[in-house]
Every structure is written in C-alpha cells, then in structure tokens.
C-alpha cells in the first residue's frame, strides 16, 4: 500500500481523525445534508443494486446514510487511514448496515477497473496538491467506473487571487465562531487550513475533471467556500 497522501496537519490516524466528525459538523455548512443530497441525486440515476464507491470513507457517515436509505446498494469504501476505516467499520456494524459493504484500507488504485456504477469523493481532494496528485486521484476513480457512471465531488474550493476569496474566507471563519468554536480552536484550525489545504478554483476543478475523463460536470451546491459537482465517466 502507498503511504497516505493527506497533508500532515490533518492527521487522520491521530487526534484530528478521532475528532473529525465533530469538526466537520462545526465547520462544513450543510455537512449532514450533503450526504442526503448525494443520495437524492444518485437515486435518480442508479438501478436497484448498484455498486457504489465511496472515496475517502472517513467515519462512514456517508455509507451509513446511503445504506440505511438504500439497503440494496453494494458499497465499497476506501481510505488510507487505518483509524478512519476502523471507525467506519464500527459505525456500520452499530447501525446494522454492514451487509453488502466492503471497506478497503488503501487507495483507489488498489481497486478493480470498471467495477462501479457510481462514485463519491467528499472532502478529500483539497488535501492533495495540484502537482499531479489531484489528477491522479481523479484518473484512478475514472478507471474504476463503468462508462456513463455518475461521480459526485464535494470540495473546499476557491481562487485565492480572485475577487471574493478573502470575503468568503472571512465569512467562513465567522461561521466557525457562530457554530460555537472557541478562539483557540479557531486559531489552530486556521493554521491547519493554511498549511494543509491545496486550493483550486472551480474553473480548475472543472478542467481537472474534463482532463481525466469526466463529462457534463455541473455544480449542484455551494455554501461559502464549499461546492459540490456531479459529472459522469465519459462513455
Ligand atoms: C475530511 S475526511 C472526509 C471523510 C468523508 N468523506 C466525509 O466527508 O466525512 C478525508 C478522508 O480522506 C482520506 N484520504 C486522504 N487522502 C486520500 C486519498 N488519496 N484517497 C482516498 N482517501 C484519502 C482521509 O484518510 C480521511 O479519512
């Protein structure tokens, strides 16, 4: 297995990973509903027993949401963090939705070619530098998908030099405060963001998707610096 590719400040095998879901609920506008939105979009595009790939399975919240609503879906979750896989495994068992679910400790490149009818990648790609790593993740996902299969990407994004970035970032920081994050915690989180997030503009994300074999990409969600896009693997 390759070494985990997430940036060090976001230590998913350590304290950050252990607290991840609390932090995500606090800082990501629409975090919980994002998985139900994905479900709503995918439901309309998939048959009764689709094979769905969840890239960066994390704590398993996405897989529990899908499997509770759609017990027939065959889910595979992949994540390079042992701690996150263990949390997800426990979570699936606790929710009674572990049947028909596979959790892979590793990378998308470890999975079979063309095996999936859909894929999601939520809150992962912004940890990868735009030096070929973002491309390579998208290429690996495309390789796993059947032609025409939908792909949902949910990301922190923004053009740091663009006219609205500073205002959106300031509003996002105030959102953390409104959500109850204390001053020390906010300063620590801001330092992590500065060090560990590799920003890409929407235009760049669309370019990356098109370059790696995804077509008809369009944004279905935006809140402050978060966005979500649906596309499909080219036929
Ligand atoms: C911020 S969490 C997101 C988890 C979940 N998708 C969510 O939205 O709650 C990011 C996850 O991506 C995983 N990750 C980091 N690099 C990855 C990669 N190259 N491929 C797949 N997962 C990766 C991390 O280990 C972590 O569990």
mmCIF file of C-alpha atoms and ligand atoms in Angstrom:
data_model
loop_
_atom_site.group_PDB
_atom_site.id
_atom_site.type_symbol
_atom_site.label_atom_id
_atom_site.label_comp_id
_atom_site.label_asym_id
_atom_site.label_seq_id
_atom_site.Cartn_x
_atom_site.Cartn_y
_atom_site.Cartn_z
ATOM 1 C CA UNK A 1 0.000 0.000 0.000
ATOM 2 C CA UNK A 2 1.176 3.554 -0.750
ATOM 3 C CA UNK A 3 1.821 5.982 2.105
ATOM 4 C CA UNK A 4 -1.238 8.107 2.993
ATOM 5 C CA UNK A 5 -1.352 11.175 0.790
ATOM 6 C CA UNK A 6 -3.222 13.530 3.110
ATOM 7 C CA UNK A 7 -1.318 16.562 4.328
ATOM 8 C CA UNK A 8 0.289 16.176 7.777
ATOM 9 C CA UNK A 9 -1.693 18.945 9.592
ATOM 10 C CA UNK A 10 -4.805 16.840 9.039
ATOM 11 C CA UNK A 11 -3.688 13.727 10.843
ATOM 12 C CA UNK A 12 -6.479 11.223 10.181
ATOM 13 C CA UNK A 13 -4.623 8.489 12.035
ATOM 14 C CA UNK A 14 -4.242 10.708 15.126
ATOM 15 C CA UNK A 15 -6.172 13.293 17.157
ATOM 16 C CA UNK A 16 -7.658 15.136 14.152
ATOM 17 C CA UNK A 17 -9.134 11.891 12.790
ATOM 18 C CA UNK A 18 -10.568 10.989 16.200
ATOM 19 C CA UNK A 19 -12.377 14.352 16.413
ATOM 20 C CA UNK A 20 -13.090 14.621 12.693
ATOM 21 C CA UNK A 21 -16.848 14.319 12.676
ATOM 22 C CA UNK A 22 -17.356 16.920 15.399
ATOM 23 C CA UNK A 23 -15.087 19.332 13.477
ATOM 24 C CA UNK A 24 -16.792 18.575 10.154
ATOM 25 C CA UNK A 25 -20.255 19.244 11.590
ATOM 26 C CA UNK A 26 -18.967 22.525 13.006
ATOM 27 C CA UNK A 27 -17.102 23.938 10.007
ATOM 28 C CA UNK A 28 -18.789 22.488 6.910
ATOM 29 C CA UNK A 29 -22.044 24.264 6.098
ATOM 30 C CA UNK A 30 -24.595 21.608 5.145
ATOM 31 C CA UNK A 31 -22.319 18.722 6.159
ATOM 32 C CA UNK A 32 -25.057 16.278 7.195
ATOM 33 C CA UNK A 33 -27.405 17.199 4.394
ATOM 34 C CA UNK A 34 -24.592 16.860 1.829
ATOM 35 C CA UNK A 35 -24.871 13.063 2.009
ATOM 36 C CA UNK A 36 -28.663 13.147 1.634
ATOM 37 C CA UNK A 37 -28.268 15.461 -1.363
ATOM 38 C CA UNK A 38 -25.884 12.928 -2.898
ATOM 39 C CA UNK A 39 -28.391 10.165 -2.202
ATOM 40 C CA UNK A 40 -31.146 12.188 -3.870
ATOM 41 C CA UNK A 41 -29.056 12.767 -6.995
ATOM 42 C CA UNK A 42 -27.789 9.187 -7.213
ATOM 43 C CA UNK A 43 -31.211 7.597 -6.619
ATOM 44 C CA UNK A 44 -32.468 9.138 -9.828
ATOM 45 C CA UNK A 45 -29.555 7.762 -11.847
ATOM 46 C CA UNK A 46 -28.983 4.251 -10.492
ATOM 47 C CA UNK A 47 -30.719 0.885 -10.696
ATOM 48 C CA UNK A 48 -31.821 -1.163 -7.651
ATOM 49 C CA UNK A 49 -28.487 -2.864 -6.753
ATOM 50 C CA UNK A 50 -25.713 -0.546 -7.915
ATOM 51 C CA UNK A 51 -22.063 -0.877 -6.902
ATOM 52 C CA UNK A 52 -21.127 2.470 -5.334
ATOM 53 C CA UNK A 53 -17.582 3.559 -4.498
ATOM 54 C CA UNK A 54 -17.060 5.970 -1.586
ATOM 55 C CA UNK A 55 -13.609 7.544 -1.863
ATOM 56 C CA UNK A 56 -12.254 8.729 1.497
ATOM 57 C CA UNK A 57 -14.818 6.783 3.533
ATOM 58 C CA UNK A 58 -13.798 8.634 6.710
ATOM 59 C CA UNK A 59 -16.008 7.823 9.698
ATOM 60 C CA UNK A 60 -18.547 6.043 7.480
ATOM 61 C CA UNK A 61 -21.287 8.685 7.805
ATOM 62 C CA UNK A 62 -21.838 8.707 4.044
ATOM 63 C CA UNK A 63 -22.025 4.921 3.784
ATOM 64 C CA UNK A 64 -24.458 4.674 6.723
ATOM 65 C CA UNK A 65 -26.647 7.351 5.099
ATOM 66 C CA UNK A 66 -26.684 5.513 1.754
ATOM 67 C CA UNK A 67 -27.124 2.022 3.154
ATOM 68 C CA UNK A 68 -29.894 2.967 5.612
ATOM 69 C CA UNK A 69 -31.944 4.513 2.803
ATOM 70 C CA UNK A 70 -30.939 2.005 0.116
ATOM 71 C CA UNK A 71 -30.205 -1.423 1.650
ATOM 72 C CA UNK A 72 -29.748 -2.914 -1.842
ATOM 73 C CA UNK A 73 -26.764 -0.714 -2.712
ATOM 74 C CA UNK A 74 -23.424 -2.556 -2.710
ATOM 75 C CA UNK A 75 -20.935 -0.135 -1.188
ATOM 76 C CA UNK A 76 -17.150 -0.106 -1.198
ATOM 77 C CA UNK A 77 -15.411 2.496 0.928
ATOM 78 C CA UNK A 78 -11.709 3.175 0.515
ATOM 79 C CA UNK A 79 -9.482 5.144 2.873
ATOM 80 C CA UNK A 80 -5.706 5.157 3.525
ATOM 81 C CA UNK A 81 -6.214 5.823 7.259
ATOM 82 C CA UNK A 82 -6.469 2.742 9.497
ATOM 83 C CA UNK A 83 -8.171 4.777 12.234
ATOM 84 C CA UNK A 84 -10.880 6.053 9.874
ATOM 85 C CA UNK A 85 -11.516 2.576 8.451
ATOM 86 C CA UNK A 86 -11.863 1.187 11.990
ATOM 87 C CA UNK A 87 -14.291 3.969 12.995
ATOM 88 C CA UNK A 88 -16.324 3.393 9.801
ATOM 89 C CA UNK A 89 -16.415 -0.372 10.348
ATOM 90 C CA UNK A 90 -17.661 0.059 13.924
ATOM 91 C CA UNK A 91 -20.213 2.650 12.786
ATOM 92 C CA UNK A 92 -21.638 0.396 10.062
ATOM 93 C CA UNK A 93 -21.997 -2.531 12.466
ATOM 94 C CA UNK A 94 -23.614 -0.339 15.130
ATOM 95 C CA UNK A 95 -26.132 0.992 12.598
ATOM 96 C CA UNK A 96 -26.873 -2.588 11.458
ATOM 97 C CA UNK A 97 -25.962 -1.822 7.840
ATOM 98 C CA UNK A 98 -22.695 -3.726 7.408
ATOM 99 C CA UNK A 99 -24.085 -6.350 4.972
ATOM 100 C CA UNK A 100 -23.014 -5.807 1.397
ATOM 101 C CA UNK A 101 -20.402 -3.265 2.466
ATOM 102 C CA UNK A 102 -16.685 -3.565 1.810
ATOM 103 C CA UNK A 103 -14.130 -1.327 3.495
ATOM 104 C CA UNK A 104 -10.709 -1.165 1.910
ATOM 105 C CA UNK A 105 -7.729 0.167 3.830
ATOM 106 C CA UNK A 106 -5.753 1.617 0.936
ATOM 107 C CA UNK A 107 -6.060 3.736 -2.166
ATOM 108 C CA UNK A 108 -8.409 3.849 -5.133
ATOM 109 C CA UNK A 109 -5.522 2.496 -7.227
ATOM 110 C CA UNK A 110 -5.885 -0.784 -5.260
ATOM 111 C CA UNK A 111 -9.410 -1.324 -6.662
ATOM 112 C CA UNK A 112 -10.635 -3.170 -9.745
ATOM 113 C CA UNK A 113 -11.079 -1.471 -13.096
ATOM 114 C CA UNK A 114 -14.597 -0.591 -14.297
ATOM 115 C CA UNK A 115 -16.289 -2.225 -11.341
ATOM 116 C CA UNK A 116 -18.534 0.599 -10.093
ATOM 117 C CA UNK A 117 -21.827 2.183 -11.190
ATOM 118 C CA UNK A 118 -21.190 5.416 -9.237
ATOM 119 C CA UNK A 119 -18.595 7.091 -7.026
ATOM 120 C CA UNK A 120 -18.461 9.887 -4.478
ATOM 121 C CA UNK A 121 -15.429 11.798 -3.214
ATOM 122 C CA UNK A 122 -16.353 14.150 -0.363
ATOM 123 C CA UNK A 123 -13.864 16.387 1.453
ATOM 124 C CA UNK A 124 -10.762 14.590 0.166
ATOM 125 C CA UNK A 125 -9.252 16.223 -2.916
ATOM 126 C CA UNK A 126 -8.498 19.570 -1.247
ATOM 127 C CA UNK A 127 -5.819 17.746 0.801
ATOM 128 C CA UNK A 128 -3.919 16.813 -2.355
ATOM 129 C CA UNK A 129 -1.508 19.223 -4.043
ATOM 130 C CA UNK A 130 -2.194 20.271 -7.612
ATOM 131 C CA UNK A 131 1.119 18.821 -8.749
ATOM 132 C CA UNK A 132 -0.393 15.762 -10.403
ATOM 133 C CA UNK A 133 -1.856 14.290 -7.180
ATOM 134 C CA UNK A 134 -5.383 15.670 -7.722
ATOM 135 C CA UNK A 135 -5.233 14.427 -11.323
ATOM 136 C CA UNK A 136 -4.028 11.015 -10.345
ATOM 137 C CA UNK A 137 -6.868 10.540 -7.809
ATOM 138 C CA UNK A 138 -9.457 11.521 -10.444
ATOM 139 C CA UNK A 139 -7.813 9.231 -13.013
ATOM 140 C CA UNK A 140 -7.931 6.306 -10.556
ATOM 141 C CA UNK A 141 -11.616 6.983 -9.830
ATOM 142 C CA UNK A 142 -12.447 7.185 -13.562
ATOM 143 C CA UNK A 143 -10.669 3.870 -14.119
ATOM 144 C CA UNK A 144 -12.913 2.197 -11.506
ATOM 145 C CA UNK A 145 -16.166 3.473 -13.020
ATOM 146 C CA UNK A 146 -18.296 1.943 -15.731
ATOM 147 C CA UNK A 147 -18.794 4.234 -18.770
ATOM 148 C CA UNK A 148 -21.554 6.780 -18.067
ATOM 149 C CA UNK A 149 -21.393 6.204 -14.281
ATOM 150 C CA UNK A 150 -22.103 9.313 -12.150
ATOM 151 C CA UNK A 151 -19.394 10.871 -9.985
ATOM 152 C CA UNK A 152 -20.044 13.366 -7.160
ATOM 153 C CA UNK A 153 -17.268 15.602 -5.886
ATOM 154 C CA UNK A 154 -17.658 17.762 -2.750
ATOM 155 C CA UNK A 155 -14.777 20.128 -2.056
ATOM 156 C CA UNK A 156 -13.427 23.196 -0.378
ATOM 157 C CA UNK A 157 -12.521 25.345 -3.340
ATOM 158 C CA UNK A 158 -11.607 28.872 -4.338
ATOM 159 C CA UNK A 159 -9.292 31.084 -6.324
ATOM 160 C CA UNK A 160 -7.012 32.650 -3.691
ATOM 161 C CA UNK A 161 -6.262 35.577 -6.001
ATOM 162 C CA UNK A 162 -9.914 36.011 -7.018
ATOM 163 C CA UNK A 163 -12.077 38.989 -6.003
ATOM 164 C CA UNK A 164 -14.298 37.203 -3.440
ATOM 165 C CA UNK A 165 -11.896 34.782 -1.808
ATOM 166 C CA UNK A 166 -10.949 36.965 1.180
ATOM 167 C CA UNK A 167 -14.547 37.891 1.903
ATOM 168 C CA UNK A 168 -15.678 34.272 1.678
ATOM 169 C CA UNK A 169 -12.802 33.117 3.873
ATOM 170 C CA UNK A 170 -13.615 35.764 6.498
ATOM 171 C CA UNK A 171 -17.291 34.757 6.444
ATOM 172 C CA UNK A 172 -16.317 31.095 6.723
ATOM 173 C CA UNK A 173 -14.165 31.895 9.814
ATOM 174 C CA UNK A 174 -17.098 33.756 11.362
ATOM 175 C CA UNK A 175 -19.273 30.711 10.617
ATOM 176 C CA UNK A 176 -16.951 28.572 12.810
ATOM 177 C CA UNK A 177 -17.494 31.071 15.637
ATOM 178 C CA UNK A 178 -21.259 31.120 15.122
ATOM 179 C CA UNK A 179 -21.183 27.326 15.268
ATOM 180 C CA UNK A 180 -19.587 27.556 18.727
ATOM 181 C CA UNK A 181 -15.877 27.037 18.002
ATOM 182 C CA UNK A 182 -13.745 28.805 20.625
ATOM 183 C CA UNK A 183 -10.977 31.304 19.809
ATOM 184 C CA UNK A 184 -8.038 28.938 20.456
ATOM 185 C CA UNK A 185 -9.661 26.181 18.442
ATOM 186 C CA UNK A 186 -10.336 28.600 15.584
ATOM 187 C CA UNK A 187 -6.724 29.774 15.503
ATOM 188 C CA UNK A 188 -5.484 26.152 15.454
ATOM 189 C CA UNK A 189 -7.916 25.246 12.680
ATOM 190 C CA UNK A 190 -6.939 28.283 10.614
ATOM 191 C CA UNK A 191 -3.257 27.243 10.895
ATOM 192 C CA UNK A 192 -4.156 23.746 9.631
ATOM 193 C CA UNK A 193 -6.072 25.231 6.697
ATOM 194 C CA UNK A 194 -3.126 27.490 5.814
ATOM 195 C CA UNK A 195 -0.713 24.580 5.866
ATOM 196 C CA UNK A 196 -2.746 21.652 4.617
ATOM 197 C CA UNK A 197 -5.355 22.810 2.096
ATOM 198 C CA UNK A 198 -4.402 22.927 -1.570
ATOM 199 C CA UNK A 199 -6.904 25.351 -3.058
ATOM 200 C CA UNK A 200 -8.207 25.012 -6.584
ATOM 201 C CA UNK A 201 -10.720 27.301 -8.239
ATOM 202 C CA UNK A 202 -13.976 25.979 -9.666
ATOM 203 C CA UNK A 203 -12.559 26.511 -13.168
ATOM 204 C CA UNK A 204 -9.511 24.407 -12.268
ATOM 205 C CA UNK A 205 -11.669 21.628 -10.778
ATOM 206 C CA UNK A 206 -13.774 21.527 -13.941
ATOM 207 C CA UNK A 207 -10.599 21.427 -16.019
ATOM 208 C CA UNK A 208 -9.217 18.543 -13.926
ATOM 209 C CA UNK A 209 -12.482 16.602 -14.238
ATOM 210 C CA UNK A 210 -12.625 17.077 -18.015
ATOM 211 C CA UNK A 211 -8.938 16.153 -18.347
ATOM 212 C CA UNK A 212 -9.400 12.866 -16.500
ATOM 213 C CA UNK A 213 -12.362 11.567 -18.464
ATOM 214 C CA UNK A 214 -15.415 13.064 -16.731
ATOM 215 C CA UNK A 215 -18.060 14.813 -18.824
ATOM 216 C CA UNK A 216 -21.094 17.044 -18.291
ATOM 217 C CA UNK A 217 -19.827 18.353 -14.909
ATOM 218 C CA UNK A 218 -22.040 20.927 -13.177
ATOM 219 C CA UNK A 219 -22.229 22.396 -9.689
ATOM 220 C CA UNK A 220 -25.342 21.416 -7.707
ATOM 221 C CA UNK A 221 -24.345 23.004 -4.362
ATOM 222 C CA UNK A 222 -22.440 25.940 -2.996
ATOM 223 C CA UNK A 223 -22.054 27.281 0.553
ATOM 224 C CA UNK A 224 -19.279 29.778 1.318
ATOM 225 C CA UNK A 225 -16.087 28.013 0.144
ATOM 226 C CA UNK A 226 -17.658 24.581 -0.275
ATOM 227 C CA UNK A 227 -19.039 23.288 -3.533
ATOM 228 C CA UNK A 228 -20.314 20.035 -4.994
ATOM 229 C CA UNK A 229 -20.317 18.892 -8.604
ATOM 230 C CA UNK A 230 -21.894 15.998 -10.419
ATOM 231 C CA UNK A 231 -20.392 14.584 -13.599
ATOM 232 C CA UNK A 232 -20.177 11.213 -15.305
ATOM 233 C CA UNK A 233 -17.434 8.982 -16.591
ATOM 234 C CA UNK A 234 -17.127 9.504 -20.326
ATOM 235 C CA UNK A 235 -18.566 6.698 -22.461
HETATM 236 C C1 LIG B 1 -12.003 15.044 5.650
HETATM 237 S S1 LIG B 1 -12.144 13.312 5.651
HETATM 238 C C2 LIG B 1 -13.645 13.090 4.728
HETATM 239 C C3 LIG B 1 -14.397 11.835 5.112
HETATM 240 C C4 LIG B 1 -15.804 11.730 4.499
HETATM 241 N N1 LIG B 1 -15.757 11.632 3.064
HETATM 242 C C5 LIG B 1 -16.622 12.922 4.909
HETATM 243 O O1 LIG B 1 -16.895 13.807 4.084
HETATM 244 O O2 LIG B 1 -16.975 12.984 6.091
HETATM 245 C C6 LIG B 1 -10.938 12.901 4.440
HETATM 246 C C7 LIG B 1 -10.688 11.413 4.352
HETATM 247 O O3 LIG B 1 -9.967 11.166 3.144
HETATM 248 C C8 LIG B 1 -8.955 10.228 3.416
HETATM 249 N N2 LIG B 1 -7.918 10.396 2.380
HETATM 250 C C9 LIG B 1 -6.811 11.163 2.394
HETATM 251 N N3 LIG B 1 -6.127 11.016 1.229
HETATM 252 C C10 LIG B 1 -6.842 10.153 0.469
HETATM 253 C C11 LIG B 1 -6.669 9.578 -0.825
HETATM 254 N N4 LIG B 1 -5.628 9.884 -1.585
HETATM 255 N N5 LIG B 1 -7.595 8.703 -1.282
HETATM 256 C C12 LIG B 1 -8.680 8.390 -0.527
HETATM 257 N N6 LIG B 1 -8.890 8.884 0.715
HETATM 258 C C13 LIG B 1 -7.996 9.752 1.200
HETATM 259 C C14 LIG B 1 -8.509 10.553 4.833
HETATM 260 O O4 LIG B 1 -7.839 9.475 5.445
HETATM 261 C C15 LIG B 1 -9.835 10.884 5.501
HETATM 262 O O5 LIG B 1 -10.461 9.770 6.070
#
